[in-house]
Tab-separated table of C-alpha atoms in Angstrom:
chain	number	residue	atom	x	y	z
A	1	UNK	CA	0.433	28.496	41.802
A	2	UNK	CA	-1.111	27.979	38.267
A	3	UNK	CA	2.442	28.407	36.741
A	4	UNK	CA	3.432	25.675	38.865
A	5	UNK	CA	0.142	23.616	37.691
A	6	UNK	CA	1.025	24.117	34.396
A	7	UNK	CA	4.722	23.371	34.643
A	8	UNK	CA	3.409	19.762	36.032
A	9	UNK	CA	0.802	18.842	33.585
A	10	UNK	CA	3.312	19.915	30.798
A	11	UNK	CA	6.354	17.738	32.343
A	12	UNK	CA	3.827	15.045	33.212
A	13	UNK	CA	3.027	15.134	29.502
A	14	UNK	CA	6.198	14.672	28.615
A	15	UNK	CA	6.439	11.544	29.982
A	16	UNK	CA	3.493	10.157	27.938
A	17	UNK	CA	4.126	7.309	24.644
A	18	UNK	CA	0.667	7.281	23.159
A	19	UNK	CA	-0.674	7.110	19.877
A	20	UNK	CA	-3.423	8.934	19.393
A	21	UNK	CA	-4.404	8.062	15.507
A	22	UNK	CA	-3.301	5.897	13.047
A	23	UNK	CA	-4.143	6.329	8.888
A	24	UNK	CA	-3.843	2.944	6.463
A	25	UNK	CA	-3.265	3.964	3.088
A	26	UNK	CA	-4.758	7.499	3.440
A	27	UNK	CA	-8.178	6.528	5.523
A	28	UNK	CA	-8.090	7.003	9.116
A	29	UNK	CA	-8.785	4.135	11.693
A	30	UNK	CA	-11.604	4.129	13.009
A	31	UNK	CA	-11.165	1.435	15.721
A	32	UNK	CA	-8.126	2.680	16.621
A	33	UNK	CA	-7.586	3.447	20.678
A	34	UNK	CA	-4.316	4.767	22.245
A	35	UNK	CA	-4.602	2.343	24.678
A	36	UNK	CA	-4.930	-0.877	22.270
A	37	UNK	CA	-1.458	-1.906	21.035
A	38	UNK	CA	-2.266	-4.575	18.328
A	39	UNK	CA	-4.653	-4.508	15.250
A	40	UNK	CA	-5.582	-6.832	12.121
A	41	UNK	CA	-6.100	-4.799	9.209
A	42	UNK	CA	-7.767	-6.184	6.070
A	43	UNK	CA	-6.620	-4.804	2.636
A	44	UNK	CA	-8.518	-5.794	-0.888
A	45	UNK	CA	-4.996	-6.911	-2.570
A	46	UNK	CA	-2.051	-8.197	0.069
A	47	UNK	CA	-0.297	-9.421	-3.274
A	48	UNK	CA	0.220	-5.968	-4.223
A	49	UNK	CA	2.188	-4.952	-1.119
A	50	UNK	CA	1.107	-3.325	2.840
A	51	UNK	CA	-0.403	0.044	2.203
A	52	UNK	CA	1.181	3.330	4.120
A	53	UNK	CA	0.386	3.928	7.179
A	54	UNK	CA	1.277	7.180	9.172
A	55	UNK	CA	0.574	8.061	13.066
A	56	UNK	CA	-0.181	10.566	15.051
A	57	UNK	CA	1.144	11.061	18.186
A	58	UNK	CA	-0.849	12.111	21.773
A	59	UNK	CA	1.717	14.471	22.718
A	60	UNK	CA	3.309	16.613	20.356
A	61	UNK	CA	7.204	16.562	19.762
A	62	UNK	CA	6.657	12.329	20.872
A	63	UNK	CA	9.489	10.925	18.043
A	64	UNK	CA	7.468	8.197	16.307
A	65	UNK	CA	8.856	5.401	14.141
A	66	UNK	CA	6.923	3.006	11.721
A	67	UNK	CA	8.685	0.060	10.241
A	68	UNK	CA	7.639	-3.272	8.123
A	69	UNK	CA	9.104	-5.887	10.667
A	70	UNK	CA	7.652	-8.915	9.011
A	71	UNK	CA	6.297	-9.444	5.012
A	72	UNK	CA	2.824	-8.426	6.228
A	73	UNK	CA	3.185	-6.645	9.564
A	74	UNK	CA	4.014	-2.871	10.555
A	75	UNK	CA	5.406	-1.619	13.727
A	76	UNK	CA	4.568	1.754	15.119
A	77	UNK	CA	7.116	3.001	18.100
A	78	UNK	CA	6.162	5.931	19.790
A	79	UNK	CA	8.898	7.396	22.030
A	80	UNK	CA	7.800	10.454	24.617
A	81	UNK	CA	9.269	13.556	23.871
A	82	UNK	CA	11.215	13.592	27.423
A	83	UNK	CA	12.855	10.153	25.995
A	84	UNK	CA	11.409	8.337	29.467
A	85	UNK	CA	8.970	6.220	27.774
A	86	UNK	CA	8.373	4.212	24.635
A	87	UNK	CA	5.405	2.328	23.238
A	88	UNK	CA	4.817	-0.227	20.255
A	89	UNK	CA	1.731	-0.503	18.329
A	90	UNK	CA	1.352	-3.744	15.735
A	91	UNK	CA	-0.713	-3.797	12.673
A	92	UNK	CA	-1.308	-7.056	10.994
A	93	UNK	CA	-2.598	-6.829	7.269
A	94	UNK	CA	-4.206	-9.274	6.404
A	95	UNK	CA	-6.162	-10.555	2.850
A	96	UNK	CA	-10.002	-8.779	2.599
A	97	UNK	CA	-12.397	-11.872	1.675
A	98	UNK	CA	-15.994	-11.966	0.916
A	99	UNK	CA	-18.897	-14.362	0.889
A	100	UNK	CA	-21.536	-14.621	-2.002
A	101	UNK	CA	-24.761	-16.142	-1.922
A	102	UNK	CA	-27.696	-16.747	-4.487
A	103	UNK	CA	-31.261	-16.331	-3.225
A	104	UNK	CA	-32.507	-19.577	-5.656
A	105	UNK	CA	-29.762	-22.466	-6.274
A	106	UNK	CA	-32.546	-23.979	-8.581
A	107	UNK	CA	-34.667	-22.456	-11.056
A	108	UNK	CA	-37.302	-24.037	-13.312
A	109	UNK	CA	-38.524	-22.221	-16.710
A	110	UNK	CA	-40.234	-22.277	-20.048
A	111	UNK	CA	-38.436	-21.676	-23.329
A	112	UNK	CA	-39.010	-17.894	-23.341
A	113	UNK	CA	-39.287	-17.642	-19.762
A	114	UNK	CA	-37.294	-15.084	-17.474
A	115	UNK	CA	-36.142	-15.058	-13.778
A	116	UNK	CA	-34.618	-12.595	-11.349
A	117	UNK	CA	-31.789	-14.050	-9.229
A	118	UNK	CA	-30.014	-11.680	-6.535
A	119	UNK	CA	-26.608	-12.401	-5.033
A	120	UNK	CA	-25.446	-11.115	-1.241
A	121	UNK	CA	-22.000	-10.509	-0.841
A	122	UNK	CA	-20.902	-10.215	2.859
A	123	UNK	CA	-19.467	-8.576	4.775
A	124	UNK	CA	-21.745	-5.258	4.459
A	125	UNK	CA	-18.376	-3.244	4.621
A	126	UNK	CA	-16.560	-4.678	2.033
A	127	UNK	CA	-14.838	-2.754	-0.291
A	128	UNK	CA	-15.552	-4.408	-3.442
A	129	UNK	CA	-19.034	-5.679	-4.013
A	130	UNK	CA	-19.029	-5.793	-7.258
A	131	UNK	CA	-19.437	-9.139	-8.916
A	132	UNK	CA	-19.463	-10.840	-12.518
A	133	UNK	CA	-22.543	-13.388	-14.318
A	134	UNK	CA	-22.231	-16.367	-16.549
A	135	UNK	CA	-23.857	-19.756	-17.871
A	136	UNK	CA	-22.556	-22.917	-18.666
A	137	UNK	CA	-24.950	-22.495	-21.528
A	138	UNK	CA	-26.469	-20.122	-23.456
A	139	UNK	CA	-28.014	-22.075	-25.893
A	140	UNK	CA	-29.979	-23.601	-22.368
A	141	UNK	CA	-29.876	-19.813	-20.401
A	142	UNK	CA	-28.375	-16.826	-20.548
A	143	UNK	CA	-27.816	-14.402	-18.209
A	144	UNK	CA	-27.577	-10.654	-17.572
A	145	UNK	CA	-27.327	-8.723	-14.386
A	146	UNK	CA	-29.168	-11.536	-12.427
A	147	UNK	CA	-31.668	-11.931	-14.874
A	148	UNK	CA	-31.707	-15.219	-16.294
A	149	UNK	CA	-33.520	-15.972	-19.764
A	150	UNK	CA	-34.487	-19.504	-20.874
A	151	UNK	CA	-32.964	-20.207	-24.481
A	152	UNK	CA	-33.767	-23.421	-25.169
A	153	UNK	CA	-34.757	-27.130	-23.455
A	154	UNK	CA	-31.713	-28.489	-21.183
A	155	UNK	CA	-29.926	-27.693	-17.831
A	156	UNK	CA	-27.396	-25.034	-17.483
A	157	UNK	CA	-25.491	-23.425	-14.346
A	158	UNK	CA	-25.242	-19.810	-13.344
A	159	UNK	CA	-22.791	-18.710	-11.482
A	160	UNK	CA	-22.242	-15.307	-10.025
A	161	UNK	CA	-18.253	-14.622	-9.049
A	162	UNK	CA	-17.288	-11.905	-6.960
A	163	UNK	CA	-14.527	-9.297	-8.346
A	164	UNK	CA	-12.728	-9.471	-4.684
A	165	UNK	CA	-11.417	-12.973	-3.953
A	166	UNK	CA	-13.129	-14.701	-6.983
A	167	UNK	CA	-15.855	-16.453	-4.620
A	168	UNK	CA	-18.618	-17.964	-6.383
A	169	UNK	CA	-22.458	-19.561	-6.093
A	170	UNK	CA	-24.180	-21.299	-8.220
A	171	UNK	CA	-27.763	-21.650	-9.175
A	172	UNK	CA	-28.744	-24.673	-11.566
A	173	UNK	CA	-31.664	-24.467	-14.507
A	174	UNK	CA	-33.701	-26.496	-16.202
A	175	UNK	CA	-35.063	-25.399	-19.045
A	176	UNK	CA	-38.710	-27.127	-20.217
A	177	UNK	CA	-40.131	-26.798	-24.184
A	178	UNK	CA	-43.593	-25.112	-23.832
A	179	UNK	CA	-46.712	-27.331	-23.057
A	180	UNK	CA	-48.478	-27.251	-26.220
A	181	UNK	CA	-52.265	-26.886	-25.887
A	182	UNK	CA	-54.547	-29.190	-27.789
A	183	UNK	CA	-58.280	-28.411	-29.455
A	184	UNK	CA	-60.210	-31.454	-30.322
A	185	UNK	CA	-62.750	-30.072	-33.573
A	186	UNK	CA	-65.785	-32.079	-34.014
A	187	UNK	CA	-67.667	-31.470	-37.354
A	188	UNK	CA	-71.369	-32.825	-37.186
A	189	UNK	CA	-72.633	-33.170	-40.260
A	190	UNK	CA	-76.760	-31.466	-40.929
A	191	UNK	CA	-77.178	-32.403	-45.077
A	192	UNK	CA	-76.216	-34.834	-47.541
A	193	UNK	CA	-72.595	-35.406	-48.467
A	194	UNK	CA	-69.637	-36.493	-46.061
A	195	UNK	CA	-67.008	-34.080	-43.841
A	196	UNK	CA	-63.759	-35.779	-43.625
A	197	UNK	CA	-62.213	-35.905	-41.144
A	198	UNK	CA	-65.257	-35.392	-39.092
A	199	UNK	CA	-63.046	-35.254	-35.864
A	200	UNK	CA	-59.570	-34.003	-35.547
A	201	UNK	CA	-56.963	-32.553	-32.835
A	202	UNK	CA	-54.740	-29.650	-33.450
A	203	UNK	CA	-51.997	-28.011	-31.560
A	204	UNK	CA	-52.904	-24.464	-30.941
A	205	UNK	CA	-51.709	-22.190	-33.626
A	206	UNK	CA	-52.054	-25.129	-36.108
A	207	UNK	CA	-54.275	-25.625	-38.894
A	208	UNK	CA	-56.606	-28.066	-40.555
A	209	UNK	CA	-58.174	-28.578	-43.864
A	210	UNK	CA	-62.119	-30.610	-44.243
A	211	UNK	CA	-63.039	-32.002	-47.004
A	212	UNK	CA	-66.813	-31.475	-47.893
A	213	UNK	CA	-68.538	-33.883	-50.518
């Protein structure tokens, strides 16, 4: 009796189409289900051609095919090793894109001054995060990793542009001179003679000269 059972399962097996993994360019699916027969597959450069892919079959000794049927699409066809049934699994590839965000679009600084700015870039998954920083002007601002340093009075525009796709945001500056702080020195005269001036303003850091007589 269990040589019979075991004679069924293993014709019954025989009869079976199924993928049981599939591998894109070396890294296993990880959504992948036998019983799903079409996937979209993103890949970071489409221009450059589909990736390999390579399948595993349920059963062993299934014959399994995989051909490009369109510029951008792969067929799988699984066939079961008894030749009674045959399957088709699609893959799609498709071009990877990203979103990239700046926490500030507007920043307002001091000559001198300096300001953190951090991009997102979404989806969480995505394989290249990496992105690139630049001003419209860096006698106005320039920037380095996200940090933005005010050069001189004006407006300038940082942009942050993602390595992947070449998706940018923007953040404008304006860039104030210093407020200059003012002393007002009164000079009160207590003896004969004359202070002149006997009242003056100065900017801080400047100078005066009184003349005593």
């Amino acid at each position: 009796i269990w040589a019979y059972a075991r004679l069924c399962r293993e014709d019954t097996a025989n009869t079976v189409a199924l993928i049981d993994s599939v591998s894109v360019g070396g890294v296993t699916m990880t959504d992948f289900a036998p019983d799903v027969k079409e996937y979209t597959v993103s890949v970071p450069d489409l221009a450059a051609g589909v990736p390999e892919v390579t399948a595993v079959p349920v059963v062993k000794g299934s014959e399994v095919k995989i051909d490009k049927t369109g510029e951008n699409t792969v067929a799988i066809t699984v066939v079961s090793p008894d030749g009674s049934a045959e399957n088709e699994y699609t893959i799609n590839f498709v071009q990877e894109t990203v979103t990239v965000t700046l926490d500030q679009t507007e920043l307002t600084l001091e000559k001198g001054g300096q300001a953190a700015l951090t991009a997102t870039v979404l989806p969480e998954n995505a394989s290249n995060k990496n992105v690139t920083w630049s001003s419209s002007d860096e006698n106005v601002a320039t920037v380095k990793d996200g940090v933005v340093t005010a050069v001189g009075a004006g407006e300038a525009d940082i942009t942050v542009t993602t390595e992947l796709g070449g998706q940018t945001a923007v953040c404008h500056v304006t860039v104030n001179e210093p407020e200059v702080q003012k002393y007002t020195i009164t000079v009160t005269q207590t003896e004969g003679g004359t202070i002149t001036p006997d009242t003056v303003q100065i900017d801080e850091g400047g100078s005066q000269e009184f003349v005593i007589q």
